[in-house]
mmCIF file of C-alpha atoms in Angstrom:
data_model
loop_
_atom_site.group_PDB
_atom_site.id
_atom_site.type_symbol
_atom_site.label_atom_id
_atom_site.label_comp_id
_atom_site.label_asym_id
_atom_site.label_seq_id
_atom_site.Cartn_x
_atom_site.Cartn_y
_atom_site.Cartn_z
ATOM 1 C CA MET A 1 -0.010 -0.009 -0.007
ATOM 2 C CA PRO A 2 1.257 3.498 -0.777
ATOM 3 C CA ASP A 3 2.429 5.906 1.876
ATOM 4 C CA ARG A 4 -0.747 6.898 3.698
ATOM 5 C CA SER A 5 0.830 10.003 5.262
ATOM 6 C CA ALA A 6 0.115 11.709 1.893
ATOM 7 C CA MET A 7 -3.639 11.250 2.435
ATOM 8 C CA THR A 8 -5.592 13.643 4.592
ATOM 9 C CA ASP A 9 -8.058 12.195 7.054
ATOM 10 C CA ILE A 10 -11.324 14.042 7.358
ATOM 11 C CA ARG A 11 -13.470 13.802 10.443
ATOM 12 C CA THR A 12 -17.145 14.711 10.547
ATOM 13 C CA THR A 13 -19.557 14.387 13.449
ATOM 14 C CA ARG A 14 -20.102 10.736 12.768
ATOM 15 C CA LEU A 15 -17.668 9.657 10.025
ATOM 16 C CA LEU A 16 -13.963 9.304 9.315
ATOM 17 C CA LEU A 17 -12.866 9.629 5.717
ATOM 18 C CA ARG A 18 -9.505 7.955 5.645
ATOM 19 C CA PRO A 19 -6.920 5.993 3.647
ATOM 20 C CA TRP A 20 -7.916 2.478 2.532
ATOM 21 C CA ARG A 21 -6.860 -0.496 4.673
ATOM 22 C CA GLN A 22 -6.336 -4.101 3.835
ATOM 23 C CA SER A 23 -9.302 -4.917 6.101
ATOM 24 C CA ASP A 24 -11.550 -2.806 3.806
ATOM 25 C CA LEU A 25 -11.139 -5.089 0.838
ATOM 26 C CA GLU A 26 -13.665 -7.720 2.058
ATOM 27 C CA PRO A 27 -16.546 -5.340 2.909
ATOM 28 C CA TRP A 28 -15.802 -3.271 -0.211
ATOM 29 C CA ALA A 29 -16.050 -6.425 -2.367
ATOM 30 C CA ALA A 30 -19.355 -7.362 -0.663
ATOM 31 C CA MET A 31 -20.688 -3.851 -1.496
ATOM 32 C CA ASN A 32 -19.556 -4.139 -5.070
ATOM 33 C CA ALA A 33 -21.193 -7.586 -5.372
ATOM 34 C CA ASP A 34 -24.533 -6.185 -4.170
ATOM 35 C CA PRO A 35 -26.827 -5.575 -7.192
ATOM 36 C CA GLU A 36 -28.765 -2.834 -5.322
ATOM 37 C CA VAL A 37 -25.593 -0.867 -4.433
ATOM 38 C CA ARG A 38 -24.356 -1.193 -8.097
ATOM 39 C CA GLU A 39 -27.815 -0.659 -9.674
ATOM 40 C CA HIS A 40 -26.805 2.600 -11.376
ATOM 41 C CA LEU A 41 -23.174 1.697 -11.878
ATOM 42 C CA GLY A 42 -23.237 -1.053 -14.461
ATOM 43 C CA GLY A 43 -23.854 -4.042 -12.297
ATOM 44 C CA PRO A 44 -21.861 -5.998 -9.686
ATOM 45 C CA LEU A 45 -18.099 -6.297 -9.712
ATOM 46 C CA THR A 46 -15.998 -9.426 -9.212
ATOM 47 C CA ARG A 47 -13.666 -9.585 -6.225
ATOM 48 C CA SER A 48 -10.693 -9.006 -8.497
ATOM 49 C CA GLN A 49 -12.352 -5.918 -10.058
ATOM 50 C CA SER A 50 -13.239 -4.612 -6.630
ATOM 51 C CA ASP A 51 -9.657 -5.076 -5.294
ATOM 52 C CA SER A 52 -8.264 -3.417 -8.439
ATOM 53 C CA SER A 53 -10.437 -0.421 -7.868
ATOM 54 C CA VAL A 54 -8.862 0.140 -4.419
ATOM 55 C CA ALA A 55 -5.397 -0.036 -5.914
ATOM 56 C CA ARG A 56 -6.458 2.634 -8.436
ATOM 57 C CA PHE A 57 -7.868 4.857 -5.677
ATOM 58 C CA GLN A 58 -4.633 4.598 -3.727
ATOM 59 C CA ALA A 59 -2.522 5.432 -6.777
ATOM 60 C CA ASP A 60 -4.710 8.398 -7.704
ATOM 61 C CA PHE A 61 -4.503 9.787 -4.192
ATOM 62 C CA ALA A 62 -0.722 9.383 -4.091
ATOM 63 C CA GLN A 63 -0.431 11.167 -7.516
ATOM 64 C CA ARG A 64 -2.915 13.962 -7.031
ATOM 65 C CA GLY A 65 -3.377 14.431 -3.322
ATOM 66 C CA TYR A 66 -7.118 13.682 -3.596
ATOM 67 C CA GLY A 67 -9.342 10.822 -4.611
ATOM 68 C CA TRP A 68 -11.689 8.298 -3.000
ATOM 69 C CA TRP A 69 -11.496 7.929 0.768
ATOM 70 C CA ALA A 70 -12.732 4.883 2.634
ATOM 71 C CA VAL A 71 -15.596 5.933 4.899
ATOM 72 C CA GLU A 72 -15.777 4.601 8.432
ATOM 73 C CA GLU A 73 -18.456 5.053 10.988
ATOM 74 C CA GLN A 74 -16.590 6.585 13.983
ATOM 75 C CA ALA A 75 -18.874 5.056 16.690
ATOM 76 C CA THR A 76 -18.257 1.515 15.534
ATOM 77 C CA GLY A 77 -15.132 1.628 13.400
ATOM 78 C CA ALA A 78 -17.097 -0.128 10.649
ATOM 79 C CA PHE A 79 -16.185 0.423 6.991
ATOM 80 C CA ILE A 80 -19.425 1.693 5.310
ATOM 81 C CA GLY A 81 -18.239 2.809 1.868
ATOM 82 C CA PHE A 82 -16.398 5.531 0.039
ATOM 83 C CA ALA A 83 -16.598 9.181 -0.741
ATOM 84 C CA GLY A 84 -14.312 11.663 -2.507
ATOM 85 C CA LEU A 85 -13.248 13.336 -5.624
ATOM 86 C CA ASP A 86 -12.034 12.212 -9.021
ATOM 87 C CA GLN A 87 -11.213 13.670 -12.437
ATOM 88 C CA VAL A 88 -14.154 13.408 -14.843
ATOM 89 C CA ASP A 89 -13.694 10.563 -17.313
ATOM 90 C CA GLU A 90 -12.133 11.734 -20.548
ATOM 91 C CA HIS A 91 -14.954 10.348 -22.767
ATOM 92 C CA LEU A 92 -17.518 12.705 -21.273
ATOM 93 C CA PRO A 93 -18.651 15.924 -22.935
ATOM 94 C CA PHE A 94 -17.181 18.142 -20.182
ATOM 95 C CA SER A 95 -14.163 18.191 -17.829
ATOM 96 C CA GLY A 96 -13.596 18.960 -14.168
ATOM 97 C CA VAL A 97 -13.511 17.307 -10.803
ATOM 98 C CA GLU A 98 -16.377 15.068 -9.733
ATOM 99 C CA ILE A 99 -17.610 14.360 -6.224
ATOM 100 C CA GLY A 100 -19.084 10.971 -5.412
ATOM 101 C CA TRP A 101 -20.068 8.456 -2.782
ATOM 102 C CA ARG A 102 -21.120 4.897 -2.439
ATOM 103 C CA LEU A 103 -22.341 3.315 0.763
ATOM 104 C CA ALA A 104 -23.301 -0.197 1.892
ATOM 105 C CA ARG A 105 -27.072 -0.701 2.045
ATOM 106 C CA SER A 106 -26.916 -0.937 5.835
ATOM 107 C CA ALA A 107 -25.676 2.698 5.834
ATOM 108 C CA TRP A 108 -28.451 4.012 3.554
ATOM 109 C CA GLY A 109 -31.049 6.482 4.896
ATOM 110 C CA GLN A 110 -28.934 7.816 7.800
ATOM 111 C CA GLY A 111 -27.590 10.977 6.209
ATOM 112 C CA TYR A 112 -24.094 9.573 5.887
ATOM 113 C CA ALA A 113 -23.759 10.320 2.164
ATOM 114 C CA THR A 114 -24.714 13.939 2.724
ATOM 115 C CA GLU A 115 -22.350 14.251 5.722
ATOM 116 C CA ALA A 116 -19.465 12.747 3.735
ATOM 117 C CA ALA A 117 -20.253 14.866 0.661
ATOM 118 C CA ILE A 118 -20.272 18.107 2.699
ATOM 119 C CA ALA A 119 -16.909 17.249 4.155
ATOM 120 C CA THR A 120 -15.553 16.362 0.710
ATOM 121 C CA LEU A 121 -16.818 19.658 -0.726
ATOM 122 C CA THR A 122 -15.167 21.547 2.108
ATOM 123 C CA PHE A 123 -11.888 19.780 1.276
ATOM 124 C CA ALA A 124 -12.286 20.560 -2.435
ATOM 125 C CA PHE A 125 -12.871 24.260 -1.950
ATOM 126 C CA GLU A 126 -10.613 24.996 1.068
ATOM 127 C CA SER A 127 -7.690 22.591 0.594
ATOM 128 C CA LEU A 128 -7.643 22.137 -3.175
ATOM 129 C CA ASP A 129 -8.913 25.635 -3.981
ATOM 130 C CA LEU A 130 -11.210 24.288 -6.687
ATOM 131 C CA ARG A 131 -13.604 26.744 -8.288
ATOM 132 C CA GLU A 132 -16.239 24.153 -9.209
ATOM 133 C CA VAL A 133 -17.162 20.593 -8.349
ATOM 134 C CA LEU A 134 -19.453 18.384 -10.508
ATOM 135 C CA ALA A 135 -21.582 15.338 -9.757
ATOM 136 C CA ILE A 136 -22.845 12.802 -12.257
ATOM 137 C CA THR A 137 -25.392 10.080 -12.031
ATOM 138 C CA THR A 138 -28.051 8.295 -14.048
ATOM 139 C CA VAL A 139 -31.354 10.137 -14.498
ATOM 140 C CA ASP A 140 -32.979 7.285 -12.496
ATOM 141 C CA ASN A 141 -30.702 7.522 -9.449
ATOM 142 C CA VAL A 142 -32.988 9.739 -7.476
ATOM 143 C CA ARG A 143 -31.300 8.993 -4.139
ATOM 144 C CA SER A 144 -27.986 10.390 -5.286
ATOM 145 C CA GLN A 145 -29.660 13.356 -6.925
ATOM 146 C CA LEU A 146 -31.331 14.220 -3.586
ATOM 147 C CA VAL A 147 -27.909 14.187 -1.857
ATOM 148 C CA MET A 148 -26.626 16.502 -4.622
ATOM 149 C CA GLN A 149 -29.485 18.865 -3.966
ATOM 150 C CA ARG A 150 -28.997 18.735 -0.191
ATOM 151 C CA ILE A 151 -25.414 19.775 -0.471
ATOM 152 C CA GLY A 152 -26.290 22.761 -2.618
ATOM 153 C CA MET A 153 -25.614 21.469 -6.107
ATOM 154 C CA THR A 154 -27.821 22.556 -9.005
ATOM 155 C CA ARG A 155 -28.752 20.984 -12.286
ATOM 156 C CA ASP A 156 -29.365 22.502 -15.707
ATOM 157 C CA PRO A 157 -31.265 19.959 -17.815
ATOM 158 C CA ALA A 158 -29.375 21.333 -20.842
ATOM 159 C CA ASP A 159 -26.222 19.667 -19.388
ATOM 160 C CA ASP A 160 -27.816 16.194 -19.246
ATOM 161 C CA PHE A 161 -26.142 13.720 -21.597
ATOM 162 C CA ASP A 162 -26.143 10.158 -22.869
ATOM 163 C CA ASP A 163 -23.165 8.094 -21.723
ATOM 164 C CA ALA A 164 -22.385 5.349 -24.179
ATOM 165 C CA SER A 165 -19.382 3.962 -22.307
ATOM 166 C CA ALA A 166 -21.173 0.811 -21.022
ATOM 167 C CA PRO A 167 -19.904 -2.051 -23.279
ATOM 168 C CA ASP A 168 -23.074 -4.213 -22.918
ATOM 169 C CA GLY A 169 -25.904 -1.828 -23.601
ATOM 170 C CA PRO A 170 -27.354 1.290 -25.116
ATOM 171 C CA PRO A 171 -26.357 4.784 -23.941
ATOM 172 C CA VAL A 172 -27.678 5.686 -20.510
ATOM 173 C CA ARG A 173 -29.147 9.148 -19.753
ATOM 174 C CA HIS A 174 -27.151 10.957 -17.098
ATOM 175 C CA VAL A 175 -27.650 14.187 -15.239
ATOM 176 C CA LEU A 176 -24.938 16.685 -14.293
ATOM 177 C CA TYR A 177 -24.995 18.780 -11.122
ATOM 178 C CA ARG A 178 -22.620 21.626 -10.315
ATOM 179 C CA ILE A 179 -21.611 23.702 -7.347
ATOM 180 C CA THR A 180 -19.142 26.590 -7.307
ATOM 181 C CA ARG A 181 -16.872 27.708 -4.482
ATOM 182 C CA PRO A 182 -18.604 30.138 -2.208
ATOM 183 C CA ALA A 183 -17.407 33.743 -2.391
ATOM 184 C CA PRO A 184 -15.052 34.634 0.449
#
């Protein structure tokens, strides 16, 4: 595993956004094998694909100083998912830095995604000095869109797009939300 000292821990009232640990691989793989968790993400991943994603997350963080943190519930120490920032995929019709989150079903409905997203936005604006942060999801992923709205992001339907990157199906309609850094 890369040098974790380069990664910034973020604490919220209930969560710890932190570097990935070896012990996260099993619950992460279980999340990625869950069809409900992956419903809007192209379907379940194999264990190998899931493990490879963590290696990519760690490499991105080491290279850029930001990426996807593991999310832990502070009260229990349980791994519950991930949240963070990433460069928008090159095949999309826009560029920028995207915020995202993914939680285990057992963590849904408790406000954790919103709490992690607010902490991530604060990091993006205060530590990285980003001017704008984007969020992308499928048009059907209402739960994520509600989180985007709760953290102050807005959508212009003119920015919606069809993503044809899925190898086994037709293009999928996606929505784009944006938020700009608050004025000082």
